[in-house]
mmCIF file of N, CA, C and O in Angstrom:
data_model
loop_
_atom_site.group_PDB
_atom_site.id
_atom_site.type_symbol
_atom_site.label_atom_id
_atom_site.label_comp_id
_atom_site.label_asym_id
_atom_site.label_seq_id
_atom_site.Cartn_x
_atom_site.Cartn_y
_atom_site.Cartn_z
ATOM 1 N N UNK A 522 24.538 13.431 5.772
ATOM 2 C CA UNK A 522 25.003 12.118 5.407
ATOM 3 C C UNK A 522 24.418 11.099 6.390
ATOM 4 O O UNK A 522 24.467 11.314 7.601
ATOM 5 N N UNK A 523 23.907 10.079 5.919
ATOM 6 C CA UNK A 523 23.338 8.731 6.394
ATOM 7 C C UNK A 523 24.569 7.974 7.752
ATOM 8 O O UNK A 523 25.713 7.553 7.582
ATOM 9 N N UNK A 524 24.199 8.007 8.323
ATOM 10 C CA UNK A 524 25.744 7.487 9.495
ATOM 11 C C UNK A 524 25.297 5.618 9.848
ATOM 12 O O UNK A 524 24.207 5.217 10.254
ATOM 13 N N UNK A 525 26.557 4.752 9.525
ATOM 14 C CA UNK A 525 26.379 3.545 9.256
ATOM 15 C C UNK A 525 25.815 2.780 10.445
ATOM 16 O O UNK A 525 26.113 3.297 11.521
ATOM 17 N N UNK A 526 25.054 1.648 10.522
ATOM 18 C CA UNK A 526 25.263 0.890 11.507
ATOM 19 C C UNK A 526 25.905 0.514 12.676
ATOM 20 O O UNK A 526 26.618 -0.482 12.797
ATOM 21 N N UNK A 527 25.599 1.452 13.669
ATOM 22 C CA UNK A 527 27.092 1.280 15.130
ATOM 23 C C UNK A 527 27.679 -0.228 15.136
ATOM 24 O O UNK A 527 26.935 -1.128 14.746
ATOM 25 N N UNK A 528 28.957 -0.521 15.554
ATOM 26 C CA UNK A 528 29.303 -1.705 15.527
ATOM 27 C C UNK A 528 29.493 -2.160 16.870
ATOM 28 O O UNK A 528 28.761 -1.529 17.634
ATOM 29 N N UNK A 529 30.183 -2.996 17.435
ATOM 30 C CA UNK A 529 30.810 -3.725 16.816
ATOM 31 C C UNK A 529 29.930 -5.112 15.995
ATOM 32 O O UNK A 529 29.217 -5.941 16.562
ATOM 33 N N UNK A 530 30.258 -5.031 14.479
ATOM 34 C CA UNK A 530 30.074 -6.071 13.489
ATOM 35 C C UNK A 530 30.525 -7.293 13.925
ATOM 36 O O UNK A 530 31.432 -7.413 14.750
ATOM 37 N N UNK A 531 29.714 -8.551 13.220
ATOM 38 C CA UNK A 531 30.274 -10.060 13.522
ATOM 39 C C UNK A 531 29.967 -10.825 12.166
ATOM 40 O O UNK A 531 29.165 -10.545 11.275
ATOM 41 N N UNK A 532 30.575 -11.544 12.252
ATOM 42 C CA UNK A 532 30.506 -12.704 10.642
ATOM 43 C C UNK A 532 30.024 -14.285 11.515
ATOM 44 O O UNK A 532 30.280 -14.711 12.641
ATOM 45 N N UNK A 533 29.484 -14.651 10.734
ATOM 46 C CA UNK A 533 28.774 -15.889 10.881
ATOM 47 C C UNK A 533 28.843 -16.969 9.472
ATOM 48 O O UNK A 533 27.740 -17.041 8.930
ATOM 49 N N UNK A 534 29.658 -17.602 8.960
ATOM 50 C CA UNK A 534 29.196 -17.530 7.427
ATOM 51 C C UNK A 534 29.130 -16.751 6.298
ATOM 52 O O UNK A 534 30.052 -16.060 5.865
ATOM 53 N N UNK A 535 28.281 -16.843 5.931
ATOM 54 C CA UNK A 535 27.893 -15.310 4.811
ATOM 55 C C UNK A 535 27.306 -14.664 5.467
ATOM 56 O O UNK A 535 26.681 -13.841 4.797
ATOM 57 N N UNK A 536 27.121 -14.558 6.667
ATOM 58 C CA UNK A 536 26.501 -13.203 7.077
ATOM 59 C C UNK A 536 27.160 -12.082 7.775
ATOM 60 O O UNK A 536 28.270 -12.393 8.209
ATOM 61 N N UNK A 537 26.744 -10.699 8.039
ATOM 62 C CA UNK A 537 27.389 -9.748 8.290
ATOM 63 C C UNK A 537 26.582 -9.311 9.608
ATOM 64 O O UNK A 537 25.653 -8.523 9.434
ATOM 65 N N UNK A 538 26.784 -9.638 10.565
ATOM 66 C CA UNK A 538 25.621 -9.082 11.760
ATOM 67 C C UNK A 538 26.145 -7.974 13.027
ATOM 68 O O UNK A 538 27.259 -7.914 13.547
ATOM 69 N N UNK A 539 25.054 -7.230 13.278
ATOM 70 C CA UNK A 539 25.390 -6.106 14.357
ATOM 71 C C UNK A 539 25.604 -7.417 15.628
ATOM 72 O O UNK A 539 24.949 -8.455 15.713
ATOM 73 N N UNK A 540 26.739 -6.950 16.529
ATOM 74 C CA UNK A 540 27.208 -8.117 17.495
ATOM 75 C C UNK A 540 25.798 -7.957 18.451
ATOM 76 O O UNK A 540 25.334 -6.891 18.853
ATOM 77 N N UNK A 541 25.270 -9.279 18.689
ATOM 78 C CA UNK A 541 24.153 -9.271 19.634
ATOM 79 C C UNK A 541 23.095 -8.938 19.442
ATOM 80 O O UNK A 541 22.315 -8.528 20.301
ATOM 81 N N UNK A 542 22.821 -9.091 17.939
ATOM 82 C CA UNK A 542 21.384 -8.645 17.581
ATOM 83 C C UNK A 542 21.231 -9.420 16.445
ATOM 84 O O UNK A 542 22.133 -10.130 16.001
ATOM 85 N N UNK A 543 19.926 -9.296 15.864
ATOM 86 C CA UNK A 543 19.781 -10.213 14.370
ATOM 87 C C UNK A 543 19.997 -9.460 13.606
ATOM 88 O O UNK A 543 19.500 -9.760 12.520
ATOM 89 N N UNK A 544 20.726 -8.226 13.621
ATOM 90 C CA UNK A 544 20.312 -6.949 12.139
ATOM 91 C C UNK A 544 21.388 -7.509 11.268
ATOM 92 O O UNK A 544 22.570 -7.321 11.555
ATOM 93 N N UNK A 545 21.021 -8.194 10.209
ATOM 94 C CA UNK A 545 21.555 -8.097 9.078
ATOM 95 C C UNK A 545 22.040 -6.860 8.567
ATOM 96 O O UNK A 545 21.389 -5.816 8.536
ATOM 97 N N UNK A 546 23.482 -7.053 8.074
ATOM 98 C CA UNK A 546 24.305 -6.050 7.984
ATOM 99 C C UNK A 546 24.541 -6.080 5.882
ATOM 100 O O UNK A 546 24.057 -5.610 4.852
ATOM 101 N N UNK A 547 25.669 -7.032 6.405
ATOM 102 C CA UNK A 547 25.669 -7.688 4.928
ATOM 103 C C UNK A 547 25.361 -9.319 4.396
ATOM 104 O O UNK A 547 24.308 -9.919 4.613
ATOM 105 N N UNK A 548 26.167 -9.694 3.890
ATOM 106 C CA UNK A 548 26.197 -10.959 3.137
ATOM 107 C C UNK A 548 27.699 -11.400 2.240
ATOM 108 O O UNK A 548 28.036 -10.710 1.277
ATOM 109 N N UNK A 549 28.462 -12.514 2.643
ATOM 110 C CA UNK A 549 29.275 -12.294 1.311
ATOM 111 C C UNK A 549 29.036 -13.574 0.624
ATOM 112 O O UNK A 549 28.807 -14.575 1.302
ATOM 113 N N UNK A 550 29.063 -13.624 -0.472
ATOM 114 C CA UNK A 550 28.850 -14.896 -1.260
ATOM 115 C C UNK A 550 29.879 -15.807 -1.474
ATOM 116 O O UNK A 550 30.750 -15.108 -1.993
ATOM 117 N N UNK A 551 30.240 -16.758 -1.405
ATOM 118 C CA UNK A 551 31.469 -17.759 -1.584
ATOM 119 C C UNK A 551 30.968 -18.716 -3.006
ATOM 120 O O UNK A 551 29.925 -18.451 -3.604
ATOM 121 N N UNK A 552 31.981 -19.957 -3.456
ATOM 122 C CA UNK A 552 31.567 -20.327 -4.381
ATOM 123 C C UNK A 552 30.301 -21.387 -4.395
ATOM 124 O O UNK A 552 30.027 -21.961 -3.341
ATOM 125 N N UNK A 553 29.847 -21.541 -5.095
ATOM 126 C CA UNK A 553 28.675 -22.516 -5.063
ATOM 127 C C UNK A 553 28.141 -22.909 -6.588
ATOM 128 O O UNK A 553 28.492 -22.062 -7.410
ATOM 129 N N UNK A 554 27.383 -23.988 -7.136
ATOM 130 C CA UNK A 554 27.157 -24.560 -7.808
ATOM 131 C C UNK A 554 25.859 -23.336 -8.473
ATOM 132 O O UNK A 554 25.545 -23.385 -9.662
ATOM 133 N N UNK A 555 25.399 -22.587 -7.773
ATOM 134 C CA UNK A 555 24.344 -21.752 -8.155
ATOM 135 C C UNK A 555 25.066 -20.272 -8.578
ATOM 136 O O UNK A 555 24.399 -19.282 -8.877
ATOM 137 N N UNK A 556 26.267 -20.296 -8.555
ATOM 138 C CA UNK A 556 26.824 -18.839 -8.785
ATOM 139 C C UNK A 556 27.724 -18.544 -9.327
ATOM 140 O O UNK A 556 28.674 -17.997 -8.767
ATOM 141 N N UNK A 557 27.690 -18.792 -10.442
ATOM 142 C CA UNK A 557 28.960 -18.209 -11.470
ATOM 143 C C UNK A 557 30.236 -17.671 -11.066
ATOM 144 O O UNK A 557 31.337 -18.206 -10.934
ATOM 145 N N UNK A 558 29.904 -16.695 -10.928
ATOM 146 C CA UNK A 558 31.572 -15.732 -10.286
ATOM 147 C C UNK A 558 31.263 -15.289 -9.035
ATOM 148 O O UNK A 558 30.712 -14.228 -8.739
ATOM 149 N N UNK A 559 31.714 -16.305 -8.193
ATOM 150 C CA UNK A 559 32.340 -15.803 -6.806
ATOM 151 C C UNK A 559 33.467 -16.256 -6.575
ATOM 152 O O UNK A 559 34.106 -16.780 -7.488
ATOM 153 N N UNK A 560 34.022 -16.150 -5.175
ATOM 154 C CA UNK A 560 34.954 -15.815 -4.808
ATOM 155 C C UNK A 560 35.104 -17.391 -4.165
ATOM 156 O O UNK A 560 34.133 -18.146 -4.109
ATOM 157 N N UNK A 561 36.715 -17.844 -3.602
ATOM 158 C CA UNK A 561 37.090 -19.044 -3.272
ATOM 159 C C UNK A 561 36.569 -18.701 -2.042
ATOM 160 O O UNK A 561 36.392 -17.556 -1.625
ATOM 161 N N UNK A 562 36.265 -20.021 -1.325
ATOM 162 C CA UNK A 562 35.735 -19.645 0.249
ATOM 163 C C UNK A 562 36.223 -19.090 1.197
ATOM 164 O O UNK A 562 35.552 -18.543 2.072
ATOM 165 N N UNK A 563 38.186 -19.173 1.159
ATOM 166 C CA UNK A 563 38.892 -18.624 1.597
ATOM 167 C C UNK A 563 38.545 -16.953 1.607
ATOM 168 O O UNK A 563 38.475 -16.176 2.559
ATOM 169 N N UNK A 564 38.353 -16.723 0.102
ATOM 170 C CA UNK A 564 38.807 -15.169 -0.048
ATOM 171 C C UNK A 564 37.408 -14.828 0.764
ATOM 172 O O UNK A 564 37.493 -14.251 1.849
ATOM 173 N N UNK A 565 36.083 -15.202 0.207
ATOM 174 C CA UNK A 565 34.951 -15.213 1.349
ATOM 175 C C UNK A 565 34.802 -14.776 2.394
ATOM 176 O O UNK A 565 34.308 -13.722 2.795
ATOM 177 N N UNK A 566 35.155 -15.440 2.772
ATOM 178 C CA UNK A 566 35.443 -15.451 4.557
ATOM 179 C C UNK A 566 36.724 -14.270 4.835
ATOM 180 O O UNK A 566 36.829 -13.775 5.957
ATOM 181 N N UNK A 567 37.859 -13.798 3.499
ATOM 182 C CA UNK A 567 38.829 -12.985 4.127
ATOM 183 C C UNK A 567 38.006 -11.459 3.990
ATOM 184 O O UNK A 567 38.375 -10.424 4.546
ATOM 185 N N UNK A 568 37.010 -11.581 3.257
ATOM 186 C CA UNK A 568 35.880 -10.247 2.479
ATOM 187 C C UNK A 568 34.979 -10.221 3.805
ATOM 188 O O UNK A 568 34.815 -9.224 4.508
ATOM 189 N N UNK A 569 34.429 -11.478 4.024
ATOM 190 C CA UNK A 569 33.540 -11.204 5.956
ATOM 191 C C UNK A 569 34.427 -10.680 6.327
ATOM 192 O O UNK A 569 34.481 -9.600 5.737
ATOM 193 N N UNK A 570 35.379 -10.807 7.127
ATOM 194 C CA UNK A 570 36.491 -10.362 7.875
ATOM 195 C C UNK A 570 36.570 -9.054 8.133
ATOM 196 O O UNK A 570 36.577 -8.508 9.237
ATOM 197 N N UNK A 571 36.642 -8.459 6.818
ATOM 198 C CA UNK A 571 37.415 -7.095 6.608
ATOM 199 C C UNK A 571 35.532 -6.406 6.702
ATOM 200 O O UNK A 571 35.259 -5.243 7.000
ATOM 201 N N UNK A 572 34.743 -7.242 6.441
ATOM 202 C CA UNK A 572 33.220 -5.854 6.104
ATOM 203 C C UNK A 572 33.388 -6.143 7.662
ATOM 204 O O UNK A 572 33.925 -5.131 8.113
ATOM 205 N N UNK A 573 33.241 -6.780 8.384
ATOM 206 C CA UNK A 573 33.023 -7.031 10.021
ATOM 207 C C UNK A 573 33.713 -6.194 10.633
ATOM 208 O O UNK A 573 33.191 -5.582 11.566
ATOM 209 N N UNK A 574 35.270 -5.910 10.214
ATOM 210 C CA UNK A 574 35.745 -4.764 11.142
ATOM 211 C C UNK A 574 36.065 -3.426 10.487
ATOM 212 O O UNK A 574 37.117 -2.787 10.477
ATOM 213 N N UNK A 575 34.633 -3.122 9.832
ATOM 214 C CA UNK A 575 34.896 -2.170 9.132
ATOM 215 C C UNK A 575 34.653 -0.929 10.400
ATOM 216 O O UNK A 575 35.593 -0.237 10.790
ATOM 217 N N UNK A 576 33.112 -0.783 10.997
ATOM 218 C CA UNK A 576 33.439 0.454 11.754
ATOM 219 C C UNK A 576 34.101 0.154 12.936
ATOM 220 O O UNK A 576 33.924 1.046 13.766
ATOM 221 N N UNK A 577 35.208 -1.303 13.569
ATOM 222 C CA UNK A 577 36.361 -0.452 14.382
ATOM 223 C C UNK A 577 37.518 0.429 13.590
ATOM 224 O O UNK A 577 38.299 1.216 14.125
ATOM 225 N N UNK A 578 37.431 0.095 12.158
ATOM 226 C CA UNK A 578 38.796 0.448 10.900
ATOM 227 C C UNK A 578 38.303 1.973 11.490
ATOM 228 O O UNK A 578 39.039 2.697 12.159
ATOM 229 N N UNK A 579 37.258 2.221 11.201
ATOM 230 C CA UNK A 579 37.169 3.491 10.794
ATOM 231 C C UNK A 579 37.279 4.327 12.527
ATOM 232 O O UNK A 579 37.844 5.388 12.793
ATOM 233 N N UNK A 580 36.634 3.532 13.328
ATOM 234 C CA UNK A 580 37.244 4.397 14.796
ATOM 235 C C UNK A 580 38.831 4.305 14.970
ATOM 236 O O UNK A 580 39.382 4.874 15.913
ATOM 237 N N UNK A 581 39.485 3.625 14.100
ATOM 238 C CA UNK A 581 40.614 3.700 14.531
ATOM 239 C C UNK A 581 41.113 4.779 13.854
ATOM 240 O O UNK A 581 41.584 5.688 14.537
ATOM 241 N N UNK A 582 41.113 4.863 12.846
ATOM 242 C CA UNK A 582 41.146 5.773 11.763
ATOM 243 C C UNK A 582 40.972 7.068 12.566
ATOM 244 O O UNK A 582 41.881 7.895 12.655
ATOM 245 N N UNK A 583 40.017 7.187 13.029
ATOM 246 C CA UNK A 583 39.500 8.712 13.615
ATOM 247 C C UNK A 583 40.602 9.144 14.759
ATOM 248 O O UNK A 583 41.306 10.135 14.947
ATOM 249 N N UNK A 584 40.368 7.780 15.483
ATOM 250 C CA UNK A 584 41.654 8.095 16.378
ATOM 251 C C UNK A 584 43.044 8.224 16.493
ATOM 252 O O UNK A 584 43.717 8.554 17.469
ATOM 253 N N UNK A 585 43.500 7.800 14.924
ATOM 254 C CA UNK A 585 44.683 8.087 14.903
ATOM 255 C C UNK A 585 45.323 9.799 13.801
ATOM 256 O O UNK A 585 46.436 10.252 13.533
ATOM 257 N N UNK A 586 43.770 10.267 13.458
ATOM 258 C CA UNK A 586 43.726 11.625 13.069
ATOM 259 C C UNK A 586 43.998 12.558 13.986
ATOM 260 O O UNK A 586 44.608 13.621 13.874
ATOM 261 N N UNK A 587 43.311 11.884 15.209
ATOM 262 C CA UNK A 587 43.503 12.564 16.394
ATOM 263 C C UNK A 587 44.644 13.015 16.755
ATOM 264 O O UNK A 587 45.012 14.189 16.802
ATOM 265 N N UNK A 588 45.518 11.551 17.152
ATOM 266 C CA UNK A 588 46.758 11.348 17.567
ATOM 267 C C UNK A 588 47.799 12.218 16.789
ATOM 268 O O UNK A 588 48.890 12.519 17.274
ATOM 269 N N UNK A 589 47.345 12.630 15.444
ATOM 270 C CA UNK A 589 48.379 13.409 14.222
ATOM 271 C C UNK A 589 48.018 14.751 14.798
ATOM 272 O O UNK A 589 48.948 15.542 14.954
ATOM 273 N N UNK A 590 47.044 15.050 15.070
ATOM 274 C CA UNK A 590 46.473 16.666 15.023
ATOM 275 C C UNK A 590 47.330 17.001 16.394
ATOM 276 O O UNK A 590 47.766 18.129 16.625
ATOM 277 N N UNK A 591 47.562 15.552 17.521
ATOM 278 C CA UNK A 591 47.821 16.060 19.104
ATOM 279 C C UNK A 591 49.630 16.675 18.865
ATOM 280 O O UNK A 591 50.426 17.520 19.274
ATOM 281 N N UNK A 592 49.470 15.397 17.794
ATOM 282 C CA UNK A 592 51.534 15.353 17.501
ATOM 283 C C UNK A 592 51.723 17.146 17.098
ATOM 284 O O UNK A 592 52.488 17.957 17.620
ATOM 285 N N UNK A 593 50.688 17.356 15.955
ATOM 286 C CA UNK A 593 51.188 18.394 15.612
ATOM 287 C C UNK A 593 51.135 20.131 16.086
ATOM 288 O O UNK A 593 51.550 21.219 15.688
ATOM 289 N N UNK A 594 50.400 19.591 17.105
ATOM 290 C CA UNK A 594 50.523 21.350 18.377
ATOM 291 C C UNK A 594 50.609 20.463 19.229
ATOM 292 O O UNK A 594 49.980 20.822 20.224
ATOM 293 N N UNK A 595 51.243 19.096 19.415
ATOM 294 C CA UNK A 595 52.186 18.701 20.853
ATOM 295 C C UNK A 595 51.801 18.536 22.073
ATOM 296 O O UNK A 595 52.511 18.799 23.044
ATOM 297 N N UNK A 596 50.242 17.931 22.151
ATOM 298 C CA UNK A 596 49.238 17.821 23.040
ATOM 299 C C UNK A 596 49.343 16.491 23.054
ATOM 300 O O UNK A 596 49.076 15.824 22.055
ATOM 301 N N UNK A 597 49.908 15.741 24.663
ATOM 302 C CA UNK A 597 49.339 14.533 24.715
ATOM 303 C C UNK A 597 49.347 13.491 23.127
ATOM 304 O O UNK A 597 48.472 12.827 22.571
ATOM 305 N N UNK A 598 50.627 13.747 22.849
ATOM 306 C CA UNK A 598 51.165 13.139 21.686
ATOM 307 C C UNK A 598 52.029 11.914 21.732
ATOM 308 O O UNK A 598 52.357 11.492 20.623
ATOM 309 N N UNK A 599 52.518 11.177 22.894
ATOM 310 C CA UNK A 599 52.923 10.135 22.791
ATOM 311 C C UNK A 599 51.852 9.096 23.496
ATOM 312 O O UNK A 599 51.735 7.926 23.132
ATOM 313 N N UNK A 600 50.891 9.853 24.834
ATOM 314 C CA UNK A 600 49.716 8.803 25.118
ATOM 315 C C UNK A 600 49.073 8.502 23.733
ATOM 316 O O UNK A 600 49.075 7.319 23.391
ATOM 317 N N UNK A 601 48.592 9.304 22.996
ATOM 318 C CA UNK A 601 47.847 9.727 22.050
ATOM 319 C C UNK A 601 48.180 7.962 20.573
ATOM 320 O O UNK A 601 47.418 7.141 20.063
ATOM 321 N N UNK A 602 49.642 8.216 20.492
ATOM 322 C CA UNK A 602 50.266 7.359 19.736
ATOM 323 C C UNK A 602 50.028 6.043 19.726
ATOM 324 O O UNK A 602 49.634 5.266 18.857
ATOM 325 N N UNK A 603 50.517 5.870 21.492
ATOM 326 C CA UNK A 603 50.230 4.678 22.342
ATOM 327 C C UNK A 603 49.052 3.869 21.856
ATOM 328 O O UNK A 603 48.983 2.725 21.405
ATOM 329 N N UNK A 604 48.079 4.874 22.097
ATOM 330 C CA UNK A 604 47.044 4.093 22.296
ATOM 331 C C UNK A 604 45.942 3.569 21.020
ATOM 332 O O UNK A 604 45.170 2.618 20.899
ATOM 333 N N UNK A 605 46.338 4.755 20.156
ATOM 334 C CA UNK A 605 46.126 4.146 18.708
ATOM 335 C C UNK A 605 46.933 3.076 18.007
ATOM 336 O O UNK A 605 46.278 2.290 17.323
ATOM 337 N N UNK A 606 48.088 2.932 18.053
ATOM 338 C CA UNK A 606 48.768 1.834 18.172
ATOM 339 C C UNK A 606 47.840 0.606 18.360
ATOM 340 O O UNK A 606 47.039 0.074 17.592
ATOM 341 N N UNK A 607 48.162 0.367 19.466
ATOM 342 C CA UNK A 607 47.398 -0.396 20.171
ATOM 343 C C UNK A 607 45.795 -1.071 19.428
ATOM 344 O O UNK A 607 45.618 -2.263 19.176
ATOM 345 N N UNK A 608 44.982 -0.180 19.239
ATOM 346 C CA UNK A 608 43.744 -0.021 18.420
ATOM 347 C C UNK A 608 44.185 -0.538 17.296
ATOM 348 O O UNK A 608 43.778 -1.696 17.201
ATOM 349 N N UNK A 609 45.043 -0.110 16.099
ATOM 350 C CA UNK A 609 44.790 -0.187 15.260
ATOM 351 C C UNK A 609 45.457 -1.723 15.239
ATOM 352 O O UNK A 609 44.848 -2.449 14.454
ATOM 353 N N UNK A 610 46.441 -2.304 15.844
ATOM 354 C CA UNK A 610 47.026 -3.765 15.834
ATOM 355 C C UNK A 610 46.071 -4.389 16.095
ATOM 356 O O UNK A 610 45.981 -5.406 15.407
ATOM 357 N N UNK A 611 45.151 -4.219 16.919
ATOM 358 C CA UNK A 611 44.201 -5.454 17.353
ATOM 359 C C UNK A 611 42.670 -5.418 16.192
ATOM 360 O O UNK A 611 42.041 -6.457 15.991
ATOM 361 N N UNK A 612 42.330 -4.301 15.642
ATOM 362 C CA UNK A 612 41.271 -3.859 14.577
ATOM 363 C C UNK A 612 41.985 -4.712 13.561
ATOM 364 O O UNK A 612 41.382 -5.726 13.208
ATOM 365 N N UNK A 613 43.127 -4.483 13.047
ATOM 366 C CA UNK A 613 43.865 -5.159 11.705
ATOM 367 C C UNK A 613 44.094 -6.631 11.853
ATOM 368 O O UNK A 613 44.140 -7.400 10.892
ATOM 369 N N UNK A 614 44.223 -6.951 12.989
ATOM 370 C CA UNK A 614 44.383 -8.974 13.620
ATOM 371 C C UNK A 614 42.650 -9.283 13.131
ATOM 372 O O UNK A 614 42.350 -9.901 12.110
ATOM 373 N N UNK A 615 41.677 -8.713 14.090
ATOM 374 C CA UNK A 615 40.526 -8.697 13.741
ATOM 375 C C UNK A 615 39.990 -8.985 12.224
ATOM 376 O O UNK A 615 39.275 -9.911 11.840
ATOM 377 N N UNK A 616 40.600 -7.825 11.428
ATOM 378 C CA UNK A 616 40.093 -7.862 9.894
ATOM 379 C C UNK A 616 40.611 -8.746 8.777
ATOM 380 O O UNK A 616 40.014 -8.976 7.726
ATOM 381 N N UNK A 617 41.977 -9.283 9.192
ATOM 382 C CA UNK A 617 42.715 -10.147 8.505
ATOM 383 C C UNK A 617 42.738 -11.466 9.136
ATOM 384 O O UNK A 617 43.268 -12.368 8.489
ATOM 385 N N UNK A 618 42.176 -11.775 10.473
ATOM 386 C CA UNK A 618 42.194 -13.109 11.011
ATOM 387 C C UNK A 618 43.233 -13.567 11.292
ATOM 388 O O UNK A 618 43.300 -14.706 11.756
#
């Protein structure tokens, strides 16, 4: 399997960029006089948002598989909690603005 673009991702506009570099990632389209069906600028910008923190979503994600696997043979299961916690509140502020 193809493994995505390391992040951390940034939004600029319609654009989707690797943080600190020019690599075009994505694009999201908002409304405009040239484009039939898009989206209100709001929702736009809430669609950047969420593609931008897509691979911390998914490290958080990993890490809170972790945190389940520690809970469930009882390894370092409340640091474990802690700290995904933590991750996943500030990834989700991130993706929702």
């Amino acid at each position: 399997m193809t493994q995505h673009t390391p992040g951390p991702w940034q939004m600029g506009g319609e654009l989707i960029s690797k943080e600190g570099s020019n690599l075009e990632i994505a694009s999201v389209w908002s409304e405009s006089a040239n484009r039939k069906l898009s989206p209100r600028q709001s929702e736009a910008d809430a669609n950047a948002r969420l593609i931008a923190a897509a691979p911390e979503l998914l490290e958080v994600l990993l890490t809170l598989l972790v945190a389940v696997d520690h809970k469930r043979y009882n390894v370092r299961a409340d640091l474990d909690f802690f700290l995904a916690d933590a991750a996943a509140r500030t990834v989700i502020a991130k993706a929702t603005g």
